[in-house]
Each structure stands twice: as C-alpha cells, then as structure tokens.
PDB file of C-alpha atoms in Angstrom:
ATOM      1  CA  GLN A   1       0.014  -0.072   0.076  1.00 75.00           C
ATOM      2  CA  VAL A   2       1.393   3.313  -0.950  1.00 87.00           C
ATOM      3  CA  GLN A   3       1.456   5.912   1.595  1.00 95.00           C
ATOM      4  CA  LEU A   4       0.848   9.569   0.727  1.00 97.00           C
ATOM      5  CA  VAL A   5       1.451  12.548   2.915  1.00 97.00           C
ATOM      6  CA  GLU A   6       0.161  15.888   2.176  1.00 97.00           C
ATOM      7  CA  SER A   7       1.547  19.274   3.578  1.00 97.00           C
ATOM      8  CA  GLY A   8       1.510  22.921   2.877  1.00 97.00           C
ATOM      9  CA  GLY A   9      -2.081  23.718   3.956  1.00 97.00           C
ATOM     10  CA  GLY A  10      -3.021  26.742   6.047  1.00 97.00           C
ATOM     11  CA  LEU A  11      -4.913  29.893   6.443  1.00 98.00           C
ATOM     12  CA  VAL A  12      -4.531  32.531   3.545  1.00 98.00           C
ATOM     13  CA  GLN A  13      -6.349  35.650   2.599  1.00 98.00           C
ATOM     14  CA  ALA A  14      -8.452  35.825  -0.445  1.00 98.00           C
ATOM     15  CA  GLY A  15      -6.243  36.561  -3.536  1.00 97.00           C
ATOM     16  CA  GLY A  16      -3.248  34.774  -1.978  1.00 98.00           C
ATOM     17  CA  SER A  17      -1.249  31.711  -2.921  1.00 98.00           C
ATOM     18  CA  LEU A  18      -0.359  28.454  -1.309  1.00 98.00           C
ATOM     19  CA  THR A  19       1.480  25.409  -2.558  1.00 98.00           C
ATOM     20  CA  LEU A  20       0.561  22.008  -1.384  1.00 98.00           C
ATOM     21  CA  SER A  21       3.052  19.067  -1.482  1.00 98.00           C
ATOM     22  CA  CYS A  22       2.383  15.122  -1.480  1.00 98.00           C
ATOM     23  CA  ALA A  23       5.117  12.846  -0.650  1.00 98.00           C
ATOM     24  CA  SER A  24       4.736   9.290  -1.889  1.00 97.00           C
ATOM     25  CA  SER A  25       6.370   6.076  -0.318  1.00 94.00           C
ATOM     26  CA  GLY A  26       5.654   4.133  -3.567  1.00 82.00           C
ATOM     27  CA  PRO A  27       8.507   2.338  -5.327  1.00 87.00           C
ATOM     28  CA  SER A  28       7.332   3.076  -8.848  1.00 91.00           C
ATOM     29  CA  PHE A  29       5.946   6.666  -8.344  1.00 94.00           C
ATOM     30  CA  SER A  30       6.930   7.815 -11.794  1.00 94.00           C
ATOM     31  CA  TYR A  31       4.658   5.009 -13.368  1.00 95.00           C
ATOM     32  CA  TYR A  32       1.485   6.353 -11.719  1.00 95.00           C
ATOM     33  CA  ALA A  33      -0.844   9.268 -12.538  1.00 96.00           C
ATOM     34  CA  MET A  34      -1.362  11.477  -9.518  1.00 97.00           C
ATOM     35  CA  GLY A  35      -4.315  13.616  -8.591  1.00 98.00           C
ATOM     36  CA  TRP A  36      -5.529  16.072  -6.102  1.00 98.00           C
ATOM     37  CA  PHE A  37      -9.085  16.376  -4.837  1.00 98.00           C
ATOM     38  CA  ARG A  38     -10.881  18.562  -2.252  1.00 98.00           C
ATOM     39  CA  GLN A  39     -13.801  18.190   0.171  1.00 98.00           C
ATOM     40  CA  ALA A  40     -15.423  21.462   1.296  1.00 97.00           C
ATOM     41  CA  PRO A  41     -17.661  21.356   4.476  1.00 93.00           C
ATOM     42  CA  GLY A  42     -20.835  19.748   3.793  1.00 95.00           C
ATOM     43  CA  LYS A  43     -20.023  18.943   0.235  1.00 97.00           C
ATOM     44  CA  GLU A  44     -18.690  15.693  -1.554  1.00 97.00           C
ATOM     45  CA  ARG A  45     -15.286  15.410  -2.691  1.00 98.00           C
ATOM     46  CA  GLU A  46     -14.419  16.681  -5.929  1.00 98.00           C
ATOM     47  CA  PHE A  47     -11.606  16.433  -8.399  1.00 98.00           C
ATOM     48  CA  VAL A  48      -9.217  19.309  -8.718  1.00 98.00           C
ATOM     49  CA  ALA A  49      -6.314  18.409 -11.006  1.00 98.00           C
ATOM     50  CA  GLY A  50      -4.352  15.484 -12.369  1.00 98.00           C
ATOM     51  CA  ILE A  51      -1.028  14.667 -13.680  1.00 97.00           C
ATOM     52  CA  THR A  52      -0.109  11.725 -15.738  1.00 97.00           C
ATOM     53  CA  TRP A  53       2.782   9.347 -15.631  1.00 94.00           C
ATOM     54  CA  ASP A  54       4.144  11.195 -18.630  1.00 94.00           C
ATOM     55  CA  MET A  55       3.621  14.652 -17.276  1.00 95.00           C
ATOM     56  CA  GLY A  56       0.316  15.500 -18.933  1.00 96.00           C
ATOM     57  CA  THR A  57      -1.694  17.799 -16.760  1.00 97.00           C
ATOM     58  CA  TYR A  58      -5.470  18.372 -16.609  1.00 97.00           C
ATOM     59  CA  TYR A  59      -7.803  20.396 -14.370  1.00 97.00           C
ATOM     60  CA  ALA A  60     -11.393  20.761 -13.261  1.00 96.00           C
ATOM     61  CA  ASP A  61     -13.298  23.394 -15.250  1.00 92.00           C
ATOM     62  CA  PHE A  62     -14.105  25.588 -12.231  1.00 90.00           C
ATOM     63  CA  LEU A  63     -10.402  26.566 -11.637  1.00 91.00           C
ATOM     64  CA  ASP A  64     -10.098  28.950 -14.584  1.00 89.00           C
ATOM     65  CA  GLY A  65      -6.451  28.441 -14.715  1.00 93.00           C
ATOM     66  CA  ARG A  66      -5.671  29.452 -11.038  1.00 96.00           C
ATOM     67  CA  PHE A  67      -4.122  26.155 -10.069  1.00 97.00           C
ATOM     68  CA  TYR A  68      -1.073  24.402 -11.242  1.00 98.00           C
ATOM     69  CA  ILE A  69      -0.122  20.617 -10.825  1.00 98.00           C
ATOM     70  CA  SER A  70       3.481  19.496 -11.130  1.00 98.00           C
ATOM     71  CA  ARG A  71       5.495  16.479 -10.049  1.00 98.00           C
ATOM     72  CA  ASP A  72       9.046  15.638  -9.209  1.00 97.00           C
ATOM     73  CA  ASN A  73       9.709  11.899  -9.874  1.00 96.00           C
ATOM     74  CA  ALA A  74      13.132  11.890  -8.285  1.00 96.00           C
ATOM     75  CA  LYS A  75      11.632  13.211  -5.111  1.00 96.00           C
ATOM     76  CA  LYS A  76       8.462  11.275  -5.381  1.00 97.00           C
ATOM     77  CA  GLN A  77       6.444  14.372  -4.838  1.00 98.00           C
ATOM     78  CA  VAL A  78       3.477  16.036  -6.451  1.00 98.00           C
ATOM     79  CA  TYR A  79       2.588  19.617  -5.990  1.00 98.00           C
ATOM     80  CA  LEU A  80      -0.403  21.766  -6.236  1.00 98.00           C
ATOM     81  CA  GLN A  81       0.350  25.434  -6.735  1.00 98.00           C
ATOM     82  CA  MET A  82      -2.834  27.386  -5.908  1.00 98.00           C
ATOM     83  CA  ASN A  83      -3.043  31.098  -7.076  1.00 97.00           C
ATOM     84  CA  SER A  84      -5.742  33.834  -6.826  1.00 97.00           C
ATOM     85  CA  LEU A  85      -7.466  31.878  -3.825  1.00 98.00           C
ATOM     86  CA  LYS A  86     -11.058  32.399  -3.067  1.00 97.00           C
ATOM     87  CA  PRO A  87     -13.092  31.587   0.096  1.00 97.00           C
ATOM     88  CA  GLY A  88     -14.928  28.977  -2.113  1.00 96.00           C
ATOM     89  CA  ASP A  89     -11.538  27.200  -2.436  1.00 97.00           C
ATOM     90  CA  THR A  90     -11.678  26.389   1.467  1.00 98.00           C
ATOM     91  CA  ALA A  91     -11.746  22.608   1.791  1.00 98.00           C
ATOM     92  CA  VAL A  92      -9.423  19.642   2.822  1.00 98.00           C
ATOM     93  CA  TYR A  93      -7.242  18.839  -0.003  1.00 98.00           C
ATOM     94  CA  TYR A  94      -6.217  15.261  -0.832  1.00 98.00           C
ATOM     95  CA  CYS A  95      -3.600  13.804  -2.846  1.00 98.00           C
ATOM     96  CA  ALA A  96      -4.243  10.549  -4.585  1.00 97.00           C
ATOM     97  CA  ALA A  97      -2.316   7.926  -6.769  1.00 96.00           C
ATOM     98  CA  ALA A  98      -3.848   6.042  -9.559  1.00 96.00           C
ATOM     99  CA  ARG A  99      -4.765   2.246  -8.976  1.00 94.00           C
ATOM    100  CA  SER A 100      -2.785   1.271 -12.191  1.00 93.00           C
ATOM    101  CA  GLN A 101       0.237   2.365 -14.131  1.00 93.00           C
ATOM    102  CA  TYR A 102       0.308   4.398 -17.093  1.00 92.00           C
ATOM    103  CA  GLN A 103      -3.059   5.707 -16.937  1.00 87.00           C
ATOM    104  CA  GLY A 104      -4.045   9.155 -18.281  1.00 86.00           C
ATOM    105  CA  GLY A 105      -6.907  11.765 -17.744  1.00 91.00           C
ATOM    106  CA  ILE A 106      -8.390   9.897 -14.801  1.00 95.00           C
ATOM    107  CA  ARG A 107     -10.731  11.983 -12.620  1.00 96.00           C
ATOM    108  CA  ARG A 108     -13.078   9.526 -10.818  1.00 96.00           C
ATOM    109  CA  GLU A 109     -12.221   8.661  -7.275  1.00 97.00           C
ATOM    110  CA  ALA A 110     -12.643   5.004  -8.086  1.00 96.00           C
ATOM    111  CA  ASP A 111      -9.675   5.211 -10.467  1.00 96.00           C
ATOM    112  CA  PHE A 112      -7.214   6.166  -7.396  1.00 96.00           C
ATOM    113  CA  GLY A 113      -6.251   3.508  -5.128  1.00 94.00           C
ATOM    114  CA  SER A 114      -4.235   5.311  -2.487  1.00 95.00           C
ATOM    115  CA  TRP A 115      -5.098   8.459  -0.628  1.00 97.00           C
ATOM    116  CA  GLY A 116      -3.335  10.863   1.718  1.00 97.00           C
ATOM    117  CA  GLN A 117      -4.869  11.991   5.093  1.00 97.00           C
ATOM    118  CA  GLY A 118      -5.690  15.461   3.654  1.00 97.00           C
ATOM    119  CA  THR A 119      -4.439  18.951   4.456  1.00 98.00           C
ATOM    120  CA  HIS A 120      -6.781  21.883   5.465  1.00 98.00           C
ATOM    121  CA  VAL A 121      -6.757  25.037   3.464  1.00 98.00           C
ATOM    122  CA  THR A 122      -8.739  27.933   4.672  1.00 98.00           C
ATOM    123  CA  VAL A 123      -9.236  31.083   2.693  1.00 98.00           C
ATOM    124  CA  SER A 124     -10.545  34.194   4.423  1.00 97.00           C
ATOM    125  CA  SER A 125     -12.467  36.976   2.825  1.00 93.00           C
TER     126      SER A 125
END
C-alpha cells in the first residue's frame, strides 16, 4: 500500500497563494498518475487536478487557470500551486495515486487507489 502525506495547507487571505505538497512512499511513483481532490464542508469530494505518468496535466473546469499541478519523480512528490485563492476554495485537499500504471486523464475517485490524510486550506475573505 502506497502511503501519501500531504503538507502545505493553512490559512490564507483571498487573492493569496499556497503550494501543497504530497510525498509518496511508492517504489514506482513515476509510473502512476497522481491527482488532487478537495472536500469542502458539507460537500462531496471533488476532483481538482491530475498529472499523468508522462507529465500531462488536466484540471477541473471551475479552476479557470488558477491552479497548477506538477510532479518531481526523483523526489516522489506532487505539488499543487494555488493562486488567486477564493473563500470557495476552502476545503480539505487530498492527494491520490492511480490504481494502475500508465493511466491518463483519470478523474473519478474509483480510479485512484491510494489517498493521503488530507491537508486543510482555509481562505479568508
């Protein structure tokens, strides 16, 4: 079982930026797509951004280009740079690893087999 540990959450004012990090213990990290999800209070968890094993990136439509996902395979880490944050971005953010190698464009929770514990992001107005 791959272990994922998120960090970088916190309190930020609207318009500010945060960068989340996710460290993986998986031995074949570079072969797996990675994703970020979030769950706001009282809402279901939703897909935010994904990055394929070959560095392709894709995002939820609601982001309007404000977030950027990247990965460093040598460090076994994936990042989510969040800019122009809004109060509506307040949520627990989760990192997830795909169930299978060499997948691309996956967005469903069922396609991800390992999850981190989440990191809280609070955006004040």
